Amino acid sequence: MATLIKNGTLVTALDEVRADVYCADGIITAIGPDLDGRRQAGDEVIDASGQLVFPGGIDPHTHFELPFMGTVSADDFESGTASAMAGGTTTCIDFVIPAIGGSLVDALGGWHEKAAKSVGDYAFHMALTDPSERVLAEIPTIVRDHGISSFKAFMAYKGAIGVDDEALIAFMQTVTAAGGLLWLHAENGDAIVERQKRFIAEGKTGPEWHEPSRPAILEGEAVSRALTLARLYEAPIGIVHMSSRDAYQAYAEARVRGQEAYAETCPQYLVLDDSVYRKPDFEAATFVMSPPIRPAGHSEWLWNGLENGLIHTVGTDHCPFRMEQKRMGVNAFTQIPNGGPGVEHRLELLWHHGVGGGHFDAQRFVALTSTNVAKMYGMYPRKGAIRVGSDADLVVFDPTKSRTISAGSHHSRCDRSLYEGFEVTGAVTSVVANGRVQLREGDLRVERGAGRYVPRAARG
Ligand code: URP
Ligand code: ZN
Ligand code: ZN
């Protein structure tokens, strides 16, 4: 069965044009002014009159079914990719996080098992939590034989999955030599632990102490240190979930002096501020994530980075925990599982606040939500493009339609939304993934196990 999207305006990272798109056998087979002649009996037709058609969104940062801080994130690969699909994200890149002392290849096997139930396509990054001889030896295999060319190390989470500078240097050298790209969670783990212990001893136990325990200056320091080491060891690196002015300024300075480096930010750092931590009745725990939501003013720097191209991608860091899980930290904010939902709302929030807010145009929107991600992670032009031969992943988007975001209507299993009550103008109306209509006028018809693994090329 084939799918025809008629009368829409195709928007890519380069330009826009009125055209129909015909999809068969999972790929785009024709693009042109009037493709009605190709229609066969049984084809599904979407009339996109007055609407925009984007390449399927690619979220470069999710954590489905992640064992973390004594519990497991609330969306598995089925509900997580369904939630993504409902919001126009047809591919998610999830982080394999190996246990300390474990093998990367074994951990990857576990992630493949969990991901087999995905409704949308998926790829993986590999987290490096332990600089053992075995892990370092496995890195080239992971790139060469398993289609994973991006890695992440944690400078935070000391005593758990965090690593020290010696490990960081080993990872930078090994990943670069293997043709991979190392991304960093940049926060100073030692200072955070000192502050957390002191705050708890002083009786400062509520979620409102999460941000002060890991202030922006500690993100700036870690970005600066990582970039200094990366410069010395000639390693390209990226900074994930950049949240603050301090981090952005350290990063921009390195870019200005010519260093190869990349950056990702997230909607929560663009549209929220730390007033969320003043919510009563432990509701503030919803927003306990790392890095934390920053005081007002930091987001302007991140918007600047998206405008001037220094920040390349927007991921959600979707890592949802239900309130009953968050309550594990009711007596100490340090025990609140870190993370929040968001995979469903990336496109609509970025359209409303980014394009609607005058920060960038529709082309940059497509670049940030899809094309840049596909290019950065070795999936382009299979993904991230509207081209004959590309995967038929397409989003039909009504720029005039408004909706209100709520945990009551989202498709994640999380019982909270970071954006509860937010009104956005510009809404995903239909989604085609691998040529099949997955969302039609708001009606989600996904299929467990229909998603495919997308292996990725090493960096050239
Ligand atoms: O709080 C967060 N971000 N949880 C997920 C793990 C990570 O650091 O990305
Ligand atoms: Zn992180
Ligand atoms: Zn994350």
GROMACS .gro file of C-alpha atoms and ligand atoms in nm:
model
  471
    1MET     CA    1   0.000   0.000   0.000
    2ALA     CA    2   0.122   0.350  -0.082
    3THR     CA    3   0.055   0.692   0.064
    4LEU     CA    4  -0.001   1.022  -0.117
    5ILE     CA    5   0.028   1.354   0.061
    6LYS     CA    6  -0.144   1.613  -0.156
    7ASN     CA    7  -0.148   1.992  -0.179
    8GLY     CA    8   0.096   2.062   0.102
    9THR     CA    9   0.390   2.302   0.119
   10LEU     CA   10   0.707   2.096   0.159
   11VAL     CA   11   0.946   2.264   0.400
   12THR     CA   12   1.309   2.153   0.413
   13ALA     CA   13   1.618   2.295   0.579
   14LEU     CA   14   1.688   2.480   0.252
   15ASP     CA   15   1.360   2.602   0.106
   16GLU     CA   16   0.991   2.542   0.060
   17VAL     CA   17   0.778   2.443  -0.236
   18ARG     CA   18   0.416   2.345  -0.306
   19ALA     CA   19   0.419   1.979  -0.414
   20ASP     CA   20   0.267   1.636  -0.361
   21VAL     CA   21   0.472   1.349  -0.218
   22TYR     CA   22   0.414   0.984  -0.310
   23CYS     CA   23   0.548   0.713  -0.080
   24ALA     CA   24   0.572   0.343  -0.163
   25ASP     CA   25   0.758   0.053   0.000
   26GLY     CA   26   0.859   0.278   0.285
   27ILE     CA   27   1.043   0.538   0.080
   28ILE     CA   28   0.960   0.858  -0.105
   29THR     CA   29   0.922   0.759  -0.471
   30ALA     CA   30   0.800   1.084  -0.629
   31ILE     CA   31   0.774   1.454  -0.554
   32GLY     CA   32   0.588   1.682  -0.794
   33PRO     CA   33   0.315   1.934  -0.855
   34ASP     CA   34   0.029   1.687  -0.910
   35LEU     CA   35   0.082   1.319  -0.838
   36ASP     CA   36  -0.283   1.210  -0.854
   37GLY     CA   37  -0.196   1.010  -1.164
   38ARG     CA   38   0.013   0.772  -0.953
   39ARG     CA   39  -0.271   0.678  -0.723
   40GLN     CA   40  -0.360   0.310  -0.704
   41ALA     CA   41  -0.668   0.154  -0.547
   42GLY     CA   42  -0.612   0.121  -0.173
   43ASP     CA   43  -0.361   0.403  -0.147
   44GLU     CA   44  -0.403   0.624   0.155
   45VAL     CA   45  -0.438   0.995   0.077
   46ILE     CA   46  -0.374   1.286   0.311
   47ASP     CA   47  -0.496   1.626   0.195
   48ALA     CA   48  -0.244   1.874   0.333
   49SER     CA   49  -0.408   2.185   0.181
   50GLY     CA   50  -0.303   2.492   0.377
   51GLN     CA   51  -0.056   2.286   0.578
   52LEU     CA   52   0.319   2.236   0.589
   53VAL     CA   53   0.502   1.908   0.534
   54PHE     CA   54   0.830   1.853   0.722
   55PRO     CA   55   1.078   1.565   0.719
   56GLY     CA   56   1.003   1.340   1.019
   57GLY     CA   57   1.147   1.476   1.340
   58ILE     CA   58   1.455   1.307   1.488
   59ASP     CA   59   1.502   1.339   1.863
   60PRO     CA   60   1.873   1.297   1.937
   61HIS     CA   61   1.826   1.246   2.312
   62THR     CA   62   1.586   1.001   2.478
   63HIS     CA   63   1.601   0.758   2.770
   64PHE     CA   64   1.335   0.490   2.732
   65GLU     CA   65   1.312   0.217   2.997
   66LEU     CA   66   1.630   0.345   3.159
   67PRO     CA   67   1.730   0.199   3.497
   68PHE     CA   68   1.837   0.515   3.683
   69MET     CA   69   1.862   0.628   4.045
   70GLY     CA   70   1.694   0.318   4.183
   71THR     CA   71   1.400   0.306   3.943
   72VAL     CA   72   1.325   0.280   3.570
   73SER     CA   73   1.209   0.564   3.343
   74ALA     CA   74   0.834   0.537   3.291
   75ASP     CA   75   0.817   0.511   2.911
   76ASP     CA   76   0.941   0.195   2.748
   77PHE     CA   77   1.034   0.188   2.380
   78GLU     CA   78   0.671   0.126   2.281
   79SER     CA   79   0.506   0.410   2.475
   80GLY     CA   80   0.806   0.637   2.427
   81THR     CA   81   0.822   0.607   2.051
   82ALA     CA   82   0.440   0.629   2.033
   83SER     CA   83   0.451   0.954   2.226
   84ALA     CA   84   0.727   1.073   1.992
   85MET     CA   85   0.521   0.976   1.687
   86ALA     CA   86   0.215   1.166   1.813
   87GLY     CA   87   0.432   1.478   1.817
   88GLY     CA   88   0.593   1.431   1.476
   89THR     CA   89   0.916   1.263   1.585
   90THR     CA   90   0.956   0.949   1.374
   91THR     CA   91   1.308   0.852   1.490
   92CYS     CA   92   1.459   0.861   1.838
   93ILE     CA   93   1.824   0.821   1.934
   94ASP     CA   94   1.834   0.657   2.274
   95PHE     CA   95   2.132   0.617   2.507
   96VAL     CA   96   2.261   0.270   2.585
   97ILE     CA   97   2.391   0.303   2.942
   98PRO     CA   98   2.609   0.007   3.039
   99ALA     CA   99   2.645  -0.099   3.402
  100ILE     CA  100   2.981  -0.014   3.562
  101GLY     CA  101   3.217  -0.302   3.490
  102GLY     CA  102   2.995  -0.431   3.211
  103SER     CA  103   3.065  -0.480   2.844
  104LEU     CA  104   2.942  -0.228   2.585
  105VAL     CA  105   2.844  -0.506   2.346
  106ASP     CA  106   2.643  -0.686   2.616
  107ALA     CA  107   2.467  -0.363   2.714
  108LEU     CA  108   2.386  -0.297   2.349
  109GLY     CA  109   2.230  -0.644   2.322
  110GLY     CA  110   2.002  -0.556   2.613
  111TRP     CA  111   1.900  -0.227   2.449
  112HIS     CA  112   1.821  -0.402   2.120
  113GLU     CA  113   1.590  -0.639   2.310
  114LYS     CA  114   1.409  -0.353   2.481
  115ALA     CA  115   1.383  -0.153   2.159
  116ALA     CA  116   1.231  -0.435   1.951
  117LYS     CA  117   0.885  -0.316   2.057
  118SER     CA  118   0.937   0.038   1.921
  119VAL     CA  119   0.661   0.176   1.703
  120GLY     CA  120   0.900   0.424   1.541
  121ASP     CA  121   1.256   0.398   1.411
  122TYR     CA  122   1.543   0.421   1.658
  123ALA     CA  123   1.919   0.446   1.679
  124PHE     CA  124   2.157   0.443   1.974
  125HIS     CA  125   2.433   0.644   2.134
  126MET     CA  126   2.668   0.450   2.362
  127ALA     CA  127   2.736   0.587   2.710
  128LEU     CA  128   3.083   0.535   2.855
  129THR     CA  129   3.061   0.492   3.230
  130ASP     CA  130   3.380   0.302   3.304
  131PRO     CA  131   3.728   0.344   3.150
  132SER     CA  132   3.821  -0.025   3.180
  133GLU     CA  133   4.058  -0.189   2.932
  134ARG     CA  134   3.767  -0.394   2.802
  135VAL     CA  135   3.546  -0.089   2.741
  136LEU     CA  136   3.823   0.101   2.562
  137ALA     CA  137   3.894  -0.202   2.344
  138GLU     CA  138   3.525  -0.233   2.253
  139ILE     CA  139   3.484   0.127   2.131
  140PRO     CA  140   3.618   0.064   1.776
  141THR     CA  141   3.395  -0.246   1.749
  142ILE     CA  142   3.091  -0.044   1.851
  143VAL     CA  143   3.162   0.208   1.573
  144ARG     CA  144   3.268  -0.041   1.305
  145ASP     CA  145   3.034  -0.334   1.360
  146HIS     CA  146   2.731  -0.198   1.545
  147GLY     CA  147   2.642   0.129   1.369
  148ILE     CA  148   2.700   0.355   1.669
  149SER     CA  149   2.927   0.652   1.608
  150SER     CA  150   2.828   0.875   1.900
  151PHE     CA  151   2.916   0.833   2.266
  152LYS     CA  152   2.834   1.012   2.590
  153ALA     CA  153   3.029   1.048   2.910
  154PHE     CA  154   2.898   1.201   3.232
  155MET     CA  155   3.106   1.459   3.420
  156ALA     CA  156   2.820   1.472   3.678
  157TYR     CA  157   2.669   1.182   3.879
  158LYS     CA  158   2.993   1.127   4.078
  159GLY     CA  159   2.985   0.793   4.257
  160ALA     CA  160   2.743   0.646   4.001
  161ILE     CA  161   2.789   0.672   3.623
  162GLY     CA  162   3.009   0.985   3.635
  163VAL     CA  163   3.376   0.975   3.534
  164ASP     CA  164   3.687   1.177   3.623
  165ASP     CA  165   3.921   1.369   3.391
  166GLU     CA  166   4.157   1.074   3.347
  167ALA     CA  167   3.870   0.867   3.209
  168LEU     CA  168   3.752   1.159   2.999
  169ILE     CA  169   4.092   1.188   2.834
  170ALA     CA  170   4.099   0.815   2.759
  171PHE     CA  171   3.749   0.835   2.609
  172MET     CA  172   3.837   1.140   2.397
  173GLN     CA  173   4.142   0.969   2.254
  174THR     CA  174   3.979   0.633   2.190
  175VAL     CA  175   3.649   0.761   2.049
  176THR     CA  176   3.824   1.007   1.815
  177ALA     CA  177   4.064   0.740   1.688
  178ALA     CA  178   3.767   0.511   1.620
  179GLY     CA  179   3.585   0.773   1.407
  180GLY     CA  180   3.323   0.851   1.671
  181LEU     CA  181   3.208   1.170   1.841
  182LEU     CA  182   3.211   1.204   2.219
  183TRP     CA  183   2.929   1.403   2.380
  184LEU     CA  184   2.946   1.520   2.736
  185HIS     CA  185   2.706   1.578   3.020
  186ALA     CA  186   2.903   1.876   3.149
  187GLU     CA  187   2.857   1.957   3.518
  188ASN     CA  188   3.126   1.952   3.787
  189GLY     CA  189   3.047   1.628   3.975
  190ASP     CA  190   3.276   1.693   4.274
  191ALA     CA  191   3.135   2.034   4.358
  192ILE     CA  192   2.780   1.908   4.317
  193VAL     CA  193   2.837   1.628   4.567
  194GLU     CA  194   2.989   1.871   4.818
  195ARG     CA  195   2.693   2.106   4.786
  196GLN     CA  196   2.433   1.829   4.800
  197LYS     CA  197   2.581   1.688   5.122
  198ARG     CA  198   2.603   2.030   5.282
  199PHE     CA  199   2.248   2.129   5.184
  200ILE     CA  200   2.101   1.807   5.320
  201ALA     CA  201   2.299   1.846   5.646
  202GLU     CA  202   2.157   2.200   5.674
  203GLY     CA  203   1.802   2.065   5.638
  204LYS     CA  204   1.764   2.199   5.283
  205THR     CA  205   1.596   1.885   5.158
  206GLY     CA  206   1.320   2.001   4.918
  207PRO     CA  207   1.330   2.002   4.536
  208GLU     CA  208   1.381   2.380   4.538
  209TRP     CA  209   1.743   2.307   4.640
  210HIS     CA  210   1.817   2.105   4.327
  211GLU     CA  211   1.918   2.404   4.113
  212PRO     CA  212   2.128   2.577   4.381
  213SER     CA  213   2.308   2.248   4.440
  214ARG     CA  214   2.430   2.249   4.078
  215PRO     CA  215   2.437   2.615   3.967
  216ALA     CA  216   2.516   2.729   3.615
  217ILE     CA  217   2.875   2.817   3.704
  218LEU     CA  218   2.942   2.444   3.753
  219GLU     CA  219   2.810   2.371   3.404
  220GLY     CA  220   3.029   2.651   3.261
  221GLU     CA  221   3.335   2.513   3.442
  222ALA     CA  222   3.277   2.162   3.310
  223VAL     CA  223   3.222   2.282   2.952
  224SER     CA  224   3.538   2.489   2.970
  225ARG     CA  225   3.743   2.202   3.118
  226ALA     CA  226   3.612   1.952   2.865
  227LEU     CA  227   3.689   2.184   2.576
  228THR     CA  228   4.038   2.254   2.709
  229LEU     CA  229   4.113   1.882   2.726
  230ALA     CA  230   3.953   1.825   2.386
  231ARG     CA  231   4.174   2.095   2.238
  232LEU     CA  232   4.486   1.943   2.388
  233TYR     CA  233   4.396   1.593   2.268
  234GLU     CA  234   4.262   1.714   1.931
  235ALA     CA  235   3.925   1.553   1.989
  236PRO     CA  236   3.601   1.694   1.848
  237ILE     CA  237   3.338   1.688   2.123
  238GLY     CA  238   2.977   1.787   2.178
  239ILE     CA  239   2.788   1.919   2.479
  240VAL     CA  240   2.444   1.765   2.536
  241HIS     CA  241   2.146   1.934   2.703
  242MET     CA  242   2.318   2.274   2.733
  243SER     CA  243   2.114   2.473   2.982
  244SER     CA  244   2.290   2.796   3.076
  245ARG     CA  245   2.463   3.117   2.976
  246ASP     CA  246   2.779   2.999   3.150
  247ALA     CA  247   2.794   2.682   2.941
  248TYR     CA  248   2.708   2.864   2.620
  249GLN     CA  249   2.972   3.133   2.671
  250ALA     CA  250   3.247   2.879   2.742
  251TYR     CA  251   3.143   2.682   2.435
  252ALA     CA  252   3.107   2.987   2.206
  253GLU     CA  253   3.454   3.106   2.308
  254ALA     CA  254   3.603   2.772   2.198
  255ARG     CA  255   3.412   2.787   1.871
  256VAL     CA  256   3.533   3.140   1.804
  257ARG     CA  257   3.894   3.027   1.847
  258GLY     CA  258   3.823   2.762   1.584
  259GLN     CA  259   3.774   2.446   1.787
  260GLU     CA  260   3.558   2.169   1.645
  261ALA     CA  261   3.271   2.134   1.889
  262TYR     CA  262   2.895   2.085   1.880
  263ALA     CA  263   2.603   2.165   2.105
  264GLU     CA  264   2.252   2.046   2.178
  265THR     CA  265   1.992   2.218   2.394
  266CYS     CA  266   1.641   2.114   2.501
  267PRO     CA  267   1.297   2.284   2.499
  268GLN     CA  268   1.279   2.289   2.880
  269TYR     CA  269   1.586   2.514   2.896
  270LEU     CA  270   1.438   2.744   2.632
  271VAL     CA  271   1.085   2.793   2.763
  272LEU     CA  272   1.096   2.734   3.142
  273ASP     CA  273   1.273   2.911   3.427
  274ASP     CA  274   1.353   2.817   3.785
  275SER     CA  275   1.020   2.949   3.914
  276VAL     CA  276   0.904   2.590   3.850
  277TYR     CA  277   1.093   2.490   4.165
  278ARG     CA  278   0.860   2.710   4.372
  279LYS     CA  279   0.558   2.491   4.294
  280PRO     CA  280   0.398   2.363   4.617
  281ASP     CA  281   0.320   2.009   4.736
  282PHE     CA  282   0.632   1.846   4.589
  283GLU     CA  283   0.511   1.927   4.234
  284ALA     CA  284   0.852   2.094   4.188
  285ALA     CA  285   0.998   1.741   4.178
  286THR     CA  286   0.853   1.710   3.825
  287PHE     CA  287   1.127   1.950   3.715
  288VAL     CA  288   1.418   1.783   3.893
  289MET     CA  289   1.648   1.697   3.607
  290SER     CA  290   2.014   1.757   3.535
  291PRO     CA  291   2.121   2.010   3.440
  292PRO     CA  292   1.839   2.188   3.624
  293ILE     CA  293   1.602   2.451   3.487
  294ARG     CA  294   1.789   2.782   3.516
  295PRO     CA  295   1.691   3.126   3.644
  296ALA     CA  296   1.528   3.361   3.393
  297GLY     CA  297   1.778   3.514   3.150
  298HIS     CA  298   1.981   3.205   3.068
  299SER     CA  299   1.746   3.096   2.790
  300GLU     CA  300   1.820   3.410   2.585
  301TRP     CA  301   2.174   3.284   2.532
  302LEU     CA  302   2.048   2.949   2.412
  303TRP     CA  303   1.803   3.112   2.172
  304ASN     CA  304   2.098   3.317   2.041
  305GLY     CA  305   2.290   2.995   1.984
  306LEU     CA  306   2.000   2.851   1.783
  307GLU     CA  307   1.972   3.174   1.583
  308ASN     CA  308   2.341   3.201   1.497
  309GLY     CA  309   2.391   2.829   1.431
  310LEU     CA  310   2.634   2.756   1.716
  311ILE     CA  311   2.377   2.523   1.874
  312HIS     CA  312   2.303   2.254   1.620
  313THR     CA  313   2.026   2.035   1.757
  314VAL     CA  314   1.737   2.033   2.000
  315GLY     CA  315   1.675   1.706   2.186
  316THR     CA  316   1.427   1.648   2.465
  317ASP     CA  317   1.630   1.438   2.711
  318HIS     CA  318   1.297   1.256   2.756
  319CYS     CA  319   1.348   1.062   3.081
  320PRO     CA  320   1.007   1.056   3.250
  321PHE     CA  321   0.934   0.952   3.605
  322ARG     CA  322   0.585   0.936   3.750
  323MET     CA  323   0.511   1.127   4.070
  324GLU     CA  324   0.516   0.805   4.273
  325GLN     CA  325   0.875   0.756   4.151
  326LYS     CA  326   0.968   1.119   4.218
  327ARG     CA  327   0.845   1.068   4.575
  328MET     CA  328   1.149   0.847   4.638
  329GLY     CA  329   1.314   1.180   4.713
  330VAL     CA  330   1.044   1.327   4.934
  331ASN     CA  331   1.288   1.350   5.226
  332ALA     CA  332   1.597   1.445   5.026
  333PHE     CA  333   1.601   1.612   4.682
  334THR     CA  334   1.918   1.416   4.601
  335GLN     CA  335   1.708   1.097   4.586
  336ILE     CA  336   1.452   1.233   4.336
  337PRO     CA  337   1.506   1.047   4.007
  338ASN     CA  338   1.645   1.302   3.763
  339GLY     CA  339   1.455   1.355   3.439
  340GLY     CA  340   1.128   1.460   3.281
  341PRO     CA  341   0.904   1.388   2.981
  342GLY     CA  342   0.890   1.589   2.658
  343VAL     CA  343   0.948   1.377   2.347
  344GLU     CA  344   0.595   1.455   2.224
  345HIS     CA  345   0.618   1.832   2.233
  346ARG     CA  346   0.954   1.923   2.080
  347LEU     CA  347   0.822   2.024   1.739
  348GLU     CA  348   0.520   2.220   1.858
  349LEU     CA  349   0.715   2.405   2.130
  350LEU     CA  350   0.997   2.495   1.893
  351TRP     CA  351   0.756   2.608   1.625
  352HIS     CA  352   0.549   2.820   1.862
  353HIS     CA  353   0.838   2.975   2.057
  354GLY     CA  354   1.110   2.957   1.790
  355VAL     CA  355   0.935   3.045   1.465
  356GLY     CA  356   0.631   3.213   1.623
  357GLY     CA  357   0.861   3.396   1.865
  358GLY     CA  358   1.067   3.538   1.577
  359HIS     CA  359   1.391   3.356   1.664
  360PHE     CA  360   1.428   3.171   1.334
  361ASP     CA  361   1.249   3.072   1.016
  362ALA     CA  362   1.084   2.747   0.911
  363GLN     CA  363   1.404   2.627   0.740
  364ARG     CA  364   1.604   2.657   1.061
  365PHE     CA  365   1.319   2.483   1.244
  366VAL     CA  366   1.351   2.183   1.011
  367ALA     CA  367   1.730   2.187   1.044
  368LEU     CA  368   1.715   2.186   1.424
  369THR     CA  369   1.445   1.922   1.461
  370SER     CA  370   1.551   1.686   1.182
  371THR     CA  371   1.813   1.763   0.916
  372ASN     CA  372   2.100   1.871   1.141
  373VAL     CA  373   2.042   1.566   1.359
  374ALA     CA  374   2.048   1.333   1.058
  375LYS     CA  375   2.370   1.494   0.931
  376MET     CA  376   2.540   1.504   1.269
  377TYR     CA  377   2.466   1.139   1.339
  378GLY     CA  378   2.531   0.979   1.001
  379MET     CA  379   2.170   0.922   0.888
  380TYR     CA  380   2.143   1.178   0.609
  381PRO     CA  381   1.987   1.168   0.348
  382ARG     CA  382   1.810   0.848   0.448
  383LYS     CA  383   1.655   1.059   0.726
  384GLY     CA  384   1.618   1.435   0.762
  385ALA     CA  385   1.529   1.502   0.397
  386ILE     CA  386   1.230   1.514   0.164
  387ARG     CA  387   1.394   1.353  -0.137
  388VAL     CA  388   1.318   1.069  -0.374
  389GLY     CA  389   1.488   0.766  -0.215
  390SER     CA  390   1.473   0.896   0.143
  391ASP     CA  391   1.272   0.711   0.407
  392ALA     CA  392   0.908   0.817   0.384
  393ASP     CA  393   0.901   0.989   0.724
  394LEU     CA  394   0.684   1.300   0.693
  395VAL     CA  395   0.496   1.531   0.926
  396VAL     CA  396   0.187   1.727   0.821
  397PHE     CA  397   0.169   2.041   1.030
  398ASP     CA  398  -0.105   2.301   1.056
  399PRO     CA  399   0.061   2.633   1.149
  400THR     CA  400  -0.275   2.787   1.242
  401LYS     CA  401  -0.404   2.514   1.473
  402SER     CA  402  -0.372   2.567   1.848
  403ARG     CA  403  -0.359   2.316   2.126
  404THR     CA  404  -0.303   2.303   2.499
  405ILE     CA  405  -0.034   2.068   2.627
  406SER     CA  406  -0.134   1.847   2.919
  407ALA     CA  407  -0.039   1.520   3.085
  408GLY     CA  408  -0.409   1.438   3.053
  409SER     CA  409  -0.384   1.421   2.675
  410HIS     CA  410  -0.023   1.328   2.598
  411HIS     CA  411   0.073   0.972   2.500
  412SER     CA  412   0.361   0.929   2.743
  413ARG     CA  413   0.297   0.714   3.052
  414CYS     CA  414   0.419   1.000   3.265
  415ASP     CA  415   0.149   1.151   3.486
  416ARG     CA  416   0.306   1.497   3.469
  417SER     CA  417   0.400   1.734   3.188
  418LEU     CA  418   0.676   1.993   3.206
  419TYR     CA  419   0.449   2.214   2.994
  420GLU     CA  420   0.111   2.161   3.165
  421GLY     CA  421  -0.136   2.419   3.034
  422PHE     CA  422   0.102   2.568   2.775
  423GLU     CA  423  -0.088   2.684   2.466
  424VAL     CA  424   0.090   2.646   2.135
  425THR     CA  425  -0.008   2.756   1.788
  426GLY     CA  426   0.110   2.520   1.516
  427ALA     CA  427   0.015   2.155   1.556
  428VAL     CA  428   0.109   1.817   1.413
  429THR     CA  429  -0.202   1.680   1.238
  430SER     CA  430  -0.076   1.369   1.054
  431VAL     CA  431   0.243   1.165   1.055
  432VAL     CA  432   0.375   0.916   0.801
  433ALA     CA  433   0.663   0.690   0.905
  434ASN     CA  434   0.826   0.439   0.673
  435GLY     CA  435   0.543   0.516   0.430
  436ARG     CA  436   0.261   0.422   0.670
  437VAL     CA  437   0.016   0.670   0.815
  438GLN     CA  438   0.076   0.657   1.192
  439LEU     CA  439  -0.123   0.961   1.297
  440ARG     CA  440  -0.425   1.087   1.106
  441GLU     CA  441  -0.600   1.399   1.227
  442GLY     CA  442  -0.490   1.327   1.581
  443ASP     CA  443  -0.582   0.958   1.569
  444LEU     CA  444  -0.269   0.754   1.660
  445ARG     CA  445  -0.254   0.411   1.491
  446VAL     CA  446   0.092   0.287   1.568
  447GLU     CA  447   0.201  -0.075   1.567
  448ARG     CA  448   0.419  -0.239   1.832
  449GLY     CA  449   0.744  -0.359   1.675
  450ALA     CA  450   0.706  -0.163   1.349
  451GLY     CA  451   1.009   0.055   1.422
  452ARG     CA  452   1.347  -0.038   1.277
  453TYR     CA  453   1.702   0.005   1.398
  454VAL     CA  454   1.890   0.273   1.203
  455PRO     CA  455   2.265   0.195   1.202
  456ARG     CA  456   2.487   0.495   1.148
  457ALA     CA  457   2.809   0.560   0.966
  458ALA     CA  458   3.135   0.653   1.137
  459ARG     CA  459   3.253   1.012   1.091
  460GLY     CA  460   3.441   1.066   0.769
  461URP     O1  461   1.806   1.449   3.442
  461URP     C1  462   1.838   1.389   3.339
  461URP     N1  463   1.887   1.458   3.240
  461URP     N2  464   1.822   1.255   3.332
  461URP     C2  465   1.864   1.171   3.228
  461URP     C3  466   2.009   1.138   3.232
  461URP     C4  467   2.094   1.246   3.168
  461URP     O2  468   2.179   1.303   3.235
  461URP     O3  469   2.079   1.274   3.050
  462ZN      ZN  470   2.298   1.394   3.085
  463ZN      ZN  471   1.991   1.250   2.889
   0.00000   0.00000   0.00000
